[in-house]
mmCIF file of C-alpha atoms in Angstrom:
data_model
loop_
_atom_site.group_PDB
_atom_site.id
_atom_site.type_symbol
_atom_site.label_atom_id
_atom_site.label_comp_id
_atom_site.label_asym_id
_atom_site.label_seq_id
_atom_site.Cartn_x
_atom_site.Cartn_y
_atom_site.Cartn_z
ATOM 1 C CA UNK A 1 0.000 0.000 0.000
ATOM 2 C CA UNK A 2 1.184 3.562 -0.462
ATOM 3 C CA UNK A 3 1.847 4.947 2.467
ATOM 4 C CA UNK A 4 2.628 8.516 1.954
ATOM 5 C CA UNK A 5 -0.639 9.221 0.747
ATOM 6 C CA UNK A 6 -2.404 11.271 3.972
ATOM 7 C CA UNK A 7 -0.859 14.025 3.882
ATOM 8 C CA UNK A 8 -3.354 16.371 2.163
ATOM 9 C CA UNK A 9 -5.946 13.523 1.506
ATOM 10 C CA UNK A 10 -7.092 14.285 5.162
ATOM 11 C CA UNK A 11 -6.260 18.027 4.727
ATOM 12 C CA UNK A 12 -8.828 18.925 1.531
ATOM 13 C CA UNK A 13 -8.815 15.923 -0.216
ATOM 14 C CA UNK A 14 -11.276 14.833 2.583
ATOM 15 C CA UNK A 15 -13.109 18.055 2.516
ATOM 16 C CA UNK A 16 -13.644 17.399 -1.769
ATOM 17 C CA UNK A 17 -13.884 13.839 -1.413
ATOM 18 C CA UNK A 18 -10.617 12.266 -2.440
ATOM 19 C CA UNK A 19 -11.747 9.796 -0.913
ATOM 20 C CA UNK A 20 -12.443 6.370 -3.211
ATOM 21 C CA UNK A 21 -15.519 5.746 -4.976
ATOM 22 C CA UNK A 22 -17.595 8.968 -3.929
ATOM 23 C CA UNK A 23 -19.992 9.634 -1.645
ATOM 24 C CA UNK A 24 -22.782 11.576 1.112
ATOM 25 C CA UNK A 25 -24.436 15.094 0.640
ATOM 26 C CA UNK A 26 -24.454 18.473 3.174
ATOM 27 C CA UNK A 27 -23.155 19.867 5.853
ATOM 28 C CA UNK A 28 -24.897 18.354 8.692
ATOM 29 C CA UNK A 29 -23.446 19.650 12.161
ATOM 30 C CA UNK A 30 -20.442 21.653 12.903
ATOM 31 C CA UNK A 31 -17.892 21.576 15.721
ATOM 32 C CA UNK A 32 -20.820 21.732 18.675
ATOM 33 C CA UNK A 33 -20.987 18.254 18.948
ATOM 34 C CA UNK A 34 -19.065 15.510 17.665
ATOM 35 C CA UNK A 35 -19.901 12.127 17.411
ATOM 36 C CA UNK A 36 -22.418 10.241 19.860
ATOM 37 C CA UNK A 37 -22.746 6.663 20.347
ATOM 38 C CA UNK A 38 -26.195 6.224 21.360
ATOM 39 C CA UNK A 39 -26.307 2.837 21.850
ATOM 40 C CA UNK A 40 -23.173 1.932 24.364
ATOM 41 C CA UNK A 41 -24.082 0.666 27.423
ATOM 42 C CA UNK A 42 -22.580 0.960 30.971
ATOM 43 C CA UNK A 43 -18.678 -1.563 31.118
ATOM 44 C CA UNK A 44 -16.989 -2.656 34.159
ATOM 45 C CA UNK A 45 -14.602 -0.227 35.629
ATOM 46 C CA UNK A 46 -15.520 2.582 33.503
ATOM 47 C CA UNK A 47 -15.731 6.692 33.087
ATOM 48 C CA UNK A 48 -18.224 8.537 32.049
ATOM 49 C CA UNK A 49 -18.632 11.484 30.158
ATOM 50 C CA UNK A 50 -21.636 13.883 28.527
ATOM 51 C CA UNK A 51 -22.213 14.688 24.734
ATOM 52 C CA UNK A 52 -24.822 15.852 22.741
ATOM 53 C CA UNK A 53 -27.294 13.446 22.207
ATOM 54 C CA UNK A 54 -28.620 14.960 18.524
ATOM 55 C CA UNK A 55 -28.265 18.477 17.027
ATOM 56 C CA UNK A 56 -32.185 18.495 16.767
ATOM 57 C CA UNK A 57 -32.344 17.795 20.257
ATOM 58 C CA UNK A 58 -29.223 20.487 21.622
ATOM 59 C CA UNK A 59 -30.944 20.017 25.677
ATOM 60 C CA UNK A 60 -30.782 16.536 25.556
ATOM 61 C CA UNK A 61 -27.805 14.597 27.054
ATOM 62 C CA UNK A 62 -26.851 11.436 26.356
ATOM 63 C CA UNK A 63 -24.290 9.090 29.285
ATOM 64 C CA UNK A 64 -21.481 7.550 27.384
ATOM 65 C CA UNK A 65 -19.503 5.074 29.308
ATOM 66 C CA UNK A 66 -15.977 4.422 28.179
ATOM 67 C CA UNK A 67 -13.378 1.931 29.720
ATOM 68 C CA UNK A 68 -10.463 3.914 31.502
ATOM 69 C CA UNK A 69 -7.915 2.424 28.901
ATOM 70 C CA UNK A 70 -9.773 4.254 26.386
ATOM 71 C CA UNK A 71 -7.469 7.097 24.650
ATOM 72 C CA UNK A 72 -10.082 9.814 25.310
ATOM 73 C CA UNK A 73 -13.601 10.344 27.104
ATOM 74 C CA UNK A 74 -15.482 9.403 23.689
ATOM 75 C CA UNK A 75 -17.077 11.957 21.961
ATOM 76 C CA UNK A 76 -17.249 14.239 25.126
ATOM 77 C CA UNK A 77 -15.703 17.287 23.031
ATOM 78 C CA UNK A 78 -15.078 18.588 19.376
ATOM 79 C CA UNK A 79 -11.813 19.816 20.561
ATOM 80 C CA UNK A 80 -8.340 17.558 20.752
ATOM 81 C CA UNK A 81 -7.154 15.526 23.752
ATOM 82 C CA UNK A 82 -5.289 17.610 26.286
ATOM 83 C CA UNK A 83 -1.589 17.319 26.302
ATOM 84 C CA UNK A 84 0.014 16.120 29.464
ATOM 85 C CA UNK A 85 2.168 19.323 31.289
ATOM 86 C CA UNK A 86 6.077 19.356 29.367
ATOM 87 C CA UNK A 87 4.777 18.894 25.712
ATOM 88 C CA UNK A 88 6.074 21.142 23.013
ATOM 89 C CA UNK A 89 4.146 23.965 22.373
ATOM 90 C CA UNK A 90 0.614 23.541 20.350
ATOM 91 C CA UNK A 91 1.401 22.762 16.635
ATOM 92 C CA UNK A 92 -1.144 24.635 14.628
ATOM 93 C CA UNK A 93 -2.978 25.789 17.505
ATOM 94 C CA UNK A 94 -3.883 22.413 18.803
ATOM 95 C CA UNK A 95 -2.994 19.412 21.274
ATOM 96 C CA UNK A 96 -3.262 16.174 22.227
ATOM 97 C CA UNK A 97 -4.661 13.553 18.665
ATOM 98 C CA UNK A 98 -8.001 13.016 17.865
ATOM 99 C CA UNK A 99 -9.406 10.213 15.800
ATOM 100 C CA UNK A 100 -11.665 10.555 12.660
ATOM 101 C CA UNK A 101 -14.289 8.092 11.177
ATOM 102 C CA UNK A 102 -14.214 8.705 7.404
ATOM 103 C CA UNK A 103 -16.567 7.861 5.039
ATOM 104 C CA UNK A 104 -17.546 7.785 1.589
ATOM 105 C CA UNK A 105 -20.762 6.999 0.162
ATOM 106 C CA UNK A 106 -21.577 4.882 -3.014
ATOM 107 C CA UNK A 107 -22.738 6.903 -6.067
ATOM 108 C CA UNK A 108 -25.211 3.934 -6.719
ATOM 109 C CA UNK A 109 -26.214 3.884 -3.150
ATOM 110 C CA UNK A 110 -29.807 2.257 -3.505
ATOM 111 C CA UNK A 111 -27.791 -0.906 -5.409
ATOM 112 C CA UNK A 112 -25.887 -3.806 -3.910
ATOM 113 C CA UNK A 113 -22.931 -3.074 -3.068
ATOM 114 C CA UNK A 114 -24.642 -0.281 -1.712
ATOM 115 C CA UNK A 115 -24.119 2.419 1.617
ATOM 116 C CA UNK A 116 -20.007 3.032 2.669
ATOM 117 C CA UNK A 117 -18.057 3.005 -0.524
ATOM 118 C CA UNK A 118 -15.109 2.938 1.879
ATOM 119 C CA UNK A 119 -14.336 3.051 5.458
ATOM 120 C CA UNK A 120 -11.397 5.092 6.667
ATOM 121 C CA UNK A 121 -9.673 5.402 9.962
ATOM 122 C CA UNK A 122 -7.977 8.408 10.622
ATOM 123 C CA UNK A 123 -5.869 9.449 13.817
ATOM 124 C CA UNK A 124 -3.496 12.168 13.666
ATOM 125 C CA UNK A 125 -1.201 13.495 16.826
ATOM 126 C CA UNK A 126 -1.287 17.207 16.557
ATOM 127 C CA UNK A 127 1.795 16.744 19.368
ATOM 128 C CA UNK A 128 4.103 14.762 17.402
ATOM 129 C CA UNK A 129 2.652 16.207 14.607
ATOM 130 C CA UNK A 130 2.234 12.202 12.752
ATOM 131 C CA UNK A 131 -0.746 10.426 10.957
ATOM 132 C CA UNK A 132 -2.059 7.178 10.466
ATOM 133 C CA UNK A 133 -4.778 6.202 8.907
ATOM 134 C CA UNK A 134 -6.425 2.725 7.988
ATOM 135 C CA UNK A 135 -8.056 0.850 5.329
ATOM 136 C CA UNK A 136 -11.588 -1.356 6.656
ATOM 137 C CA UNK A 137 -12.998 -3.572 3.651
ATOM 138 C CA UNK A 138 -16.626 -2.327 3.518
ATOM 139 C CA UNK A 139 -17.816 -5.961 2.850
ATOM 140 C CA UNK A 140 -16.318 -7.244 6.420
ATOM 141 C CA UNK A 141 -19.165 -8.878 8.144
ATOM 142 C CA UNK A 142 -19.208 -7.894 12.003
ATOM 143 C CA UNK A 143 -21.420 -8.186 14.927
ATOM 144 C CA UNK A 144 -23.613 -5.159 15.621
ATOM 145 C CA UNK A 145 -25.888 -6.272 19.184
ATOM 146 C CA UNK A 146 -25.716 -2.469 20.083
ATOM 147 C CA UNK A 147 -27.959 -1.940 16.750
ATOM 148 C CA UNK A 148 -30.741 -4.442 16.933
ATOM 149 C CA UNK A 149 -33.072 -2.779 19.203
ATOM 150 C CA UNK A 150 -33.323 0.312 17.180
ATOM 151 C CA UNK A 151 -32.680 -1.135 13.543
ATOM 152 C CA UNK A 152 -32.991 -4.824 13.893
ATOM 153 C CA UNK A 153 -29.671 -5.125 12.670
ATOM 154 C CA UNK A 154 -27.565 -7.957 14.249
ATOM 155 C CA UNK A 155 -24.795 -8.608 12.112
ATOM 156 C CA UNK A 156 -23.966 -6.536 8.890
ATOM 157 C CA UNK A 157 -20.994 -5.582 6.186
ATOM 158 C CA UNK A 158 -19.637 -2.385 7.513
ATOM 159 C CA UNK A 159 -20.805 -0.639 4.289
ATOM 160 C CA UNK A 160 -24.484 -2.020 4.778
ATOM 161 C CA UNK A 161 -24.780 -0.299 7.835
ATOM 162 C CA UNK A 162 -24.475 3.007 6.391
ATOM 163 C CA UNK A 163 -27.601 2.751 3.964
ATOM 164 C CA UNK A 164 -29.525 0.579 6.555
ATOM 165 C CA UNK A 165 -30.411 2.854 8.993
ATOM 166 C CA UNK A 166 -30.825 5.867 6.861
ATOM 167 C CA UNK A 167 -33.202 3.836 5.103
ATOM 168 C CA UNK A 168 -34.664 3.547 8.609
ATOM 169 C CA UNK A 169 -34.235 7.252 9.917
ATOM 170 C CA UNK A 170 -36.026 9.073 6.556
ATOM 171 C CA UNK A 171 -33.439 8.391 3.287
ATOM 172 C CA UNK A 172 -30.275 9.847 2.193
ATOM 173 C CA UNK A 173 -31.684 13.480 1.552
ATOM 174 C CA UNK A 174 -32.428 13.902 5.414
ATOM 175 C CA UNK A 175 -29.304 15.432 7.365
ATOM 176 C CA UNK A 176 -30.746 13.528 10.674
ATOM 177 C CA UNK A 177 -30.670 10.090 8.663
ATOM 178 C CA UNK A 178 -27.055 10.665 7.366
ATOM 179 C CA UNK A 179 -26.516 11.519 11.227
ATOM 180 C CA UNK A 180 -27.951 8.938 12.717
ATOM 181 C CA UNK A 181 -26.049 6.234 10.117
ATOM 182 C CA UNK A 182 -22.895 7.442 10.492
ATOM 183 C CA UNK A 183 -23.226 7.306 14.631
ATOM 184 C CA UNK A 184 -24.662 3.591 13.671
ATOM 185 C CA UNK A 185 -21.394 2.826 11.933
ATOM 186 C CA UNK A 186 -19.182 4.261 14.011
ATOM 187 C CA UNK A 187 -21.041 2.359 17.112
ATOM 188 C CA UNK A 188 -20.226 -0.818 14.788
ATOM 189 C CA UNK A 189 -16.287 -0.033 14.620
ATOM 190 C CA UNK A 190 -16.437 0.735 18.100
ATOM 191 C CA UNK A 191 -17.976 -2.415 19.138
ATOM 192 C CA UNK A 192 -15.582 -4.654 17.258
ATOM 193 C CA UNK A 193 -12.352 -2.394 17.038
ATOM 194 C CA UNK A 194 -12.301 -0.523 20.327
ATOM 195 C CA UNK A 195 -11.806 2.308 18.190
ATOM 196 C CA UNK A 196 -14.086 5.490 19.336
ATOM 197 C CA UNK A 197 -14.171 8.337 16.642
ATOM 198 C CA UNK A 198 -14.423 11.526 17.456
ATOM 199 C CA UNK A 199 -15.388 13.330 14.447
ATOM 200 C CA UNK A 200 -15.948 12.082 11.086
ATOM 201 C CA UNK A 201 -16.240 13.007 7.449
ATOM 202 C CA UNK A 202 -18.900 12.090 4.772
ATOM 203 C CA UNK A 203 -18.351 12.693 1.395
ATOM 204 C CA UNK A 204 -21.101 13.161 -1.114
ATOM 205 C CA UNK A 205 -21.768 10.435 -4.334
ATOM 206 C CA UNK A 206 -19.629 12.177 -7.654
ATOM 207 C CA UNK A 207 -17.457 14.859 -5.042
ATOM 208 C CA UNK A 208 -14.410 13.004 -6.322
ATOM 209 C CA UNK A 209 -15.701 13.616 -10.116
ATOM 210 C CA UNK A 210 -16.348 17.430 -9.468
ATOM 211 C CA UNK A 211 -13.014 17.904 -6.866
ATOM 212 C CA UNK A 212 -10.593 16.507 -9.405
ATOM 213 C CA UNK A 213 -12.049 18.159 -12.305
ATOM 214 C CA UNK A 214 -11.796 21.569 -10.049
ATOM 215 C CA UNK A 215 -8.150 20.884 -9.256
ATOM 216 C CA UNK A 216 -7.428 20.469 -13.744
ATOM 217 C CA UNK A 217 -7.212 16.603 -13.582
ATOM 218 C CA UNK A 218 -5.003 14.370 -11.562
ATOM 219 C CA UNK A 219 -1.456 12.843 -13.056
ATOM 220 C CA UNK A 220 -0.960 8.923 -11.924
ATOM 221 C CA UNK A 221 1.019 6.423 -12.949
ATOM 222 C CA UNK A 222 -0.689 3.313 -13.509
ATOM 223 C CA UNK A 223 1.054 -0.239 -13.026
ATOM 224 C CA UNK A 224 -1.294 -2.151 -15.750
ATOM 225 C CA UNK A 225 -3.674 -0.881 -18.540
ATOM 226 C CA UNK A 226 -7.337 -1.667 -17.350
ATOM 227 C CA UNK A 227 -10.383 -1.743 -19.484
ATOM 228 C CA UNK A 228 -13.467 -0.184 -17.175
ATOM 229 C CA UNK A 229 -16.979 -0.056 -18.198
ATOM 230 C CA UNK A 230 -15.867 0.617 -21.753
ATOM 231 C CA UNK A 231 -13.188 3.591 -20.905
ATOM 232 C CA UNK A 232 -9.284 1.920 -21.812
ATOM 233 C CA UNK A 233 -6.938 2.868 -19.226
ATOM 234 C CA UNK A 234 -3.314 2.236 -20.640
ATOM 235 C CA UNK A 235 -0.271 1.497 -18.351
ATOM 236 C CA UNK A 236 2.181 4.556 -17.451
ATOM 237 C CA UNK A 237 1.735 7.868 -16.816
ATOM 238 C CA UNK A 238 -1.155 9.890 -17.437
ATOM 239 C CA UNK A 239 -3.825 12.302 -15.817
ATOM 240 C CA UNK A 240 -7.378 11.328 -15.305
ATOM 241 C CA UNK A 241 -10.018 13.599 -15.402
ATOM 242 C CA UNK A 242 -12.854 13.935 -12.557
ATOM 243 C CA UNK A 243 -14.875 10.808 -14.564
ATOM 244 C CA UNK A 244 -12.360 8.670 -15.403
ATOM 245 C CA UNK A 245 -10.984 9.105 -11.809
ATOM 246 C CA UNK A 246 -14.084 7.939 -10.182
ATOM 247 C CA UNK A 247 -14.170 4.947 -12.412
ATOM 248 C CA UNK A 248 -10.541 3.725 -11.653
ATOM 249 C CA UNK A 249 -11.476 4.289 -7.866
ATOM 250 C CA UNK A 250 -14.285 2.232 -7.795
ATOM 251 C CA UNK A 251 -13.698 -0.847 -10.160
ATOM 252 C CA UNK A 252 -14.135 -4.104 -8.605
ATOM 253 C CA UNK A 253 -14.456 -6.534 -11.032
ATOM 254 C CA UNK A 254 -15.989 -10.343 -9.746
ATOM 255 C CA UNK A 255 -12.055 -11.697 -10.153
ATOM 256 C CA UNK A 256 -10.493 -9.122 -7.909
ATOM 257 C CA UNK A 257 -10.834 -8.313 -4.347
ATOM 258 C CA UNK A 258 -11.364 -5.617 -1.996
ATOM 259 C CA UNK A 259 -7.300 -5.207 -1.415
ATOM 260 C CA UNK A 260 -7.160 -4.347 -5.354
ATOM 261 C CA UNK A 261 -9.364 -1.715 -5.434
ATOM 262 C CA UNK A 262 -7.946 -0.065 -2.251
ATOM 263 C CA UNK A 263 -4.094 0.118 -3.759
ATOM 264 C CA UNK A 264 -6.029 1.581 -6.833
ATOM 265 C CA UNK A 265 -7.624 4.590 -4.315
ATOM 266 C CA UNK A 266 -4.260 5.075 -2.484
ATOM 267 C CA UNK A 267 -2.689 5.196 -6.054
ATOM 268 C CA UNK A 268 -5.394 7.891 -6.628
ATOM 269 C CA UNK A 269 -5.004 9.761 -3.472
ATOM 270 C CA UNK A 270 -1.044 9.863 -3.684
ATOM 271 C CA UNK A 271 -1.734 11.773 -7.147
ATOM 272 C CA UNK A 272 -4.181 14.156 -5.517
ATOM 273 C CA UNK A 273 -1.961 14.843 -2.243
ATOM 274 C CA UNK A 274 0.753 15.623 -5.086
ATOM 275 C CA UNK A 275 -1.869 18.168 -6.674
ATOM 276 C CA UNK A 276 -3.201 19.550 -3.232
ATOM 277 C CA UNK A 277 0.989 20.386 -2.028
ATOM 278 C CA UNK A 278 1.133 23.267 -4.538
ATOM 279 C CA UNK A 279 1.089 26.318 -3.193
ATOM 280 C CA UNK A 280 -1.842 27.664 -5.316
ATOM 281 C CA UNK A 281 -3.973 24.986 -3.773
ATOM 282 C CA UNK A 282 -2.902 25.153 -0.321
ATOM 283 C CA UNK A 283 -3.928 28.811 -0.173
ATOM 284 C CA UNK A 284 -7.404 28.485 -1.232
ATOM 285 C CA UNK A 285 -8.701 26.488 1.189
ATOM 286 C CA UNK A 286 -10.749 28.331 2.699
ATOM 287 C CA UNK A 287 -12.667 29.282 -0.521
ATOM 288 C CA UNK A 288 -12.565 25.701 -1.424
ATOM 289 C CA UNK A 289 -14.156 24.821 2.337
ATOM 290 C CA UNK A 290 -16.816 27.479 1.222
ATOM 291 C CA UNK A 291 -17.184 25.630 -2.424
ATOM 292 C CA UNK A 292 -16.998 22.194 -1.487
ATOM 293 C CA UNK A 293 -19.257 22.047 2.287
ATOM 294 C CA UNK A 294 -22.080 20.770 0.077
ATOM 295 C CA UNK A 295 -20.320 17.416 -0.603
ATOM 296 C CA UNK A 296 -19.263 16.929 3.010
ATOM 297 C CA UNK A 297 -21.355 15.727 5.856
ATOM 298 C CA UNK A 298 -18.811 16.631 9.325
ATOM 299 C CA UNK A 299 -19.019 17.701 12.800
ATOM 300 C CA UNK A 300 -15.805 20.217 11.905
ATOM 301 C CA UNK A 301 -15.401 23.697 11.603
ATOM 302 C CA UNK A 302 -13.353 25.906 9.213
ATOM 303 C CA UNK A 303 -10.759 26.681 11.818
ATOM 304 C CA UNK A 304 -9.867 22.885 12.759
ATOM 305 C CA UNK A 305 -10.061 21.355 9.166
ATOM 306 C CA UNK A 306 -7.609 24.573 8.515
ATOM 307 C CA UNK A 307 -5.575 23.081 11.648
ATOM 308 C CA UNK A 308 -5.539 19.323 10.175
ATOM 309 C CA UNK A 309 -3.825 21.129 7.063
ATOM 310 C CA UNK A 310 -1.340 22.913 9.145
ATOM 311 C CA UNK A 311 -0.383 19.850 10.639
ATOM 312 C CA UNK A 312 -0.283 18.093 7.241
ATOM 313 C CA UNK A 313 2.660 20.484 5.701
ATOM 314 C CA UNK A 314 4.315 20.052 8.943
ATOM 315 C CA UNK A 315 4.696 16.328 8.248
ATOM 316 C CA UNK A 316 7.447 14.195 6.072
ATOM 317 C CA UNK A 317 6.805 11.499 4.398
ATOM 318 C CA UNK A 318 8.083 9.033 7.329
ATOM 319 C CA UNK A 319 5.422 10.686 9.794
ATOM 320 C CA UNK A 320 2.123 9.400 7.836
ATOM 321 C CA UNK A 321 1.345 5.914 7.105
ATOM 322 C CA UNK A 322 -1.671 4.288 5.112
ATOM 323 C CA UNK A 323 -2.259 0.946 5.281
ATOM 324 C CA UNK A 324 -4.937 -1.743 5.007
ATOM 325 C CA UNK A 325 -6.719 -4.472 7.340
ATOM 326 C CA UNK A 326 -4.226 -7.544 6.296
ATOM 327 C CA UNK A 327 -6.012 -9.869 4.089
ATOM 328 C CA UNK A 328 -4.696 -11.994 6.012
ATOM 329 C CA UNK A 329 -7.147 -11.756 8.942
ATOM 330 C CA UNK A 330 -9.882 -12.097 6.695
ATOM 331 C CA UNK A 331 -11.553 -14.919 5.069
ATOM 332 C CA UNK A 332 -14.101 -14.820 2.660
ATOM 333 C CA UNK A 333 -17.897 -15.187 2.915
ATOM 334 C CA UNK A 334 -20.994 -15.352 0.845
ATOM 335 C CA UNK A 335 -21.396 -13.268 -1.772
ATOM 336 C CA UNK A 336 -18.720 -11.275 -1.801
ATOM 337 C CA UNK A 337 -18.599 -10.709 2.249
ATOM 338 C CA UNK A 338 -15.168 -10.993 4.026
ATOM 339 C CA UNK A 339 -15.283 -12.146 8.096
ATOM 340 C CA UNK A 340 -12.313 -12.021 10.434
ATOM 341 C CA UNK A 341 -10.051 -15.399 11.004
ATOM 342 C CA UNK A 342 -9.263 -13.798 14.497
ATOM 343 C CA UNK A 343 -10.954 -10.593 16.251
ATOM 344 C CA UNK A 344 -8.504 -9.763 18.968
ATOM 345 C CA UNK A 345 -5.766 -10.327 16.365
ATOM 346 C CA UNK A 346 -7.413 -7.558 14.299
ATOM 347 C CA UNK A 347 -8.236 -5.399 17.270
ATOM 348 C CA UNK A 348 -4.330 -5.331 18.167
ATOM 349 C CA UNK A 349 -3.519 -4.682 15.049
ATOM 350 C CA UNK A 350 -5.948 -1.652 14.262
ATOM 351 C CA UNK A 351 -4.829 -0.692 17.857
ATOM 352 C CA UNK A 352 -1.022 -0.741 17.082
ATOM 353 C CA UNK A 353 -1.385 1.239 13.908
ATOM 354 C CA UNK A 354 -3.732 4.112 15.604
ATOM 355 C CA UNK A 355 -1.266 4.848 17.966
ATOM 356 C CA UNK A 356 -4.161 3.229 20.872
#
């Protein structure tokens, strides 16, 4: 996997959707409350902490319960983890590392495959100023208990869980629904990862289209000529336009598997990051948080996604990594599902690579 691909993906390229296959629709709720897990119930030996139970609902508080080895209270606050006393000063105006649920929504969302495009795992230490982010198949079957009473949805794929519930909750055009399924998955990752998100990104079906054809194309260097619903793709070098972008991103023909198509969207996203490090770019992105905020579905303001690309210029090549779940760990299922060989094997792993 490429893994010096981060950089600026989780700078703008997550704000226009660089993110594989496409996907979600408006701004839903800014930096007043941050994610909720609705669902989590009381553990042994644990801490607990407020948040906002819904942005309809602003006076109503919901209990979270986290375990004391947790990394932070989850969800408590939209701001960073505090930094213990002796750190180096604040880089970019922030402290501590925060973790970030990303998300991208299939263009043919009502169709199977259909909900998450891809799942994305972000953490990024504003201290040490480092990233790491993480690949989750969308079609890896886990156990969802926490779900059932509200959605009747026991086990799932990751990316089902997504269109499921806002099925459930009113369709894809309500900003509640889109809410309420993202909270759903990232209750699902918590459940099975220990990971807790505190924000997250959504990204609106054809933003990659539109992004990339806003930035003048993106120049990649394929390994193999491909042949994709009827558009050649020849071997070498070459820049794709907004279309022919999406396509490569989210080809997965019935011979390949879900590993394939993720090298193919960190291929993509290392051309992007390449486009977003010119100076021309970096300096508009404000106006292009302004442009874009229709595509994006987030709980973050201007000022921090300006902070997450402060951080991201600070940062070589050796301090960002992007890699997948190993295949490994996963076996396959029916029709086209993958399931874990070993949980706790996964969970250490995901752990280990988030810095948790």
């Amino acid at each position: 996997m490429n893994k010096n691909s981060f950089i600026y993906w989780i700078i703008i390229a997550i704000l226009f959707l660089c993110l594989l296959g496409a996907v979600a629709m408006i701004l839903i709720q800014r930096s007043q409350g941050g994610l909720s897990l609705p669902f989590l119930t009381p553990a042994q030996s644990a801490t607990a902490v407020s948040a906002d139970a819904s942005p309809a609902a602003p006076s109503a508080k919901v209990t979270i319960v986290m375990p004391k080895t947790s990394v932070s209270p989850l969800l408590a606050t939209s701001t960073p983890e505090a930094s213990t006393a002796g750190t180096k000063p604040a880089a970019c105006g922030q402290q501590g590392s925060q973790t970030y649920l990303i998300v991208a929504r299939d263009a043919s969302f009502w169709e199977s495959p259909y909900g998450a495009d891809a799942i994305r795992l972000a953490h990024v230490n504003f201290d040490a100023t480092t990233a790491s982010i993480i690949s989750l198949p969308r079609t890896l079957v886990v156990s969802t208990p926490k779900l059932e009473a509200a959605y009747g949805i026991k086990t799932s794929q990751l990316g089902d869980i997504y269109a499921l519930v806002i099925q459930r909750e009113g369709g894809r055009d309500s900003p509640e629904a889109n809410l309420k399924a993202v909270e759903a998955l990232a209750q699902a990752v918590y459940d099975n990862f220990g990971v807790a998100p505190q924000h997250y990104f959504v990204m609106k079906e054809n933003s990659l289209w539109k992004t990339i054809d806003a930035l003048g194309g993106v120049q990649v260097s394929l390994p193999q000529a491909l042949q994709i619903s009827g558009i050649s793709y020849p071997a070498g070098a070459q820049t794709l336009t907004g279309e022919r972008a999406q396509w490569y991103a989210r080809h997965l023909p019935s011979n390949a598997s879900e590993w394939d198509r993720l090298q193919r969207q960190d291929l993509l996203l290392s051309g992007i990051k390449q486009r977003l490090a010119e100076p021309d770019i970096l300096l508009k992105v404000p106006a292009l948080y302004q442009q874009f905020q229709s595509s994006l579905i987030t709980d973050l303001n201007l000022e921090h996604i300006t902070q997450l690309a402060c951080v991201g210029q600070k940062m070589s090549s050796g301090q960002m990594t992007v890699e997948a779940l190993p295949q490994k760990m996963c076996t396959p299922g029916q029709n086209g599902s993958l399931k874990l060989s070993d949980l706790q094997s996964a969970q250490q792993w995901i752990a280990s690579k988030l810095g948790q």
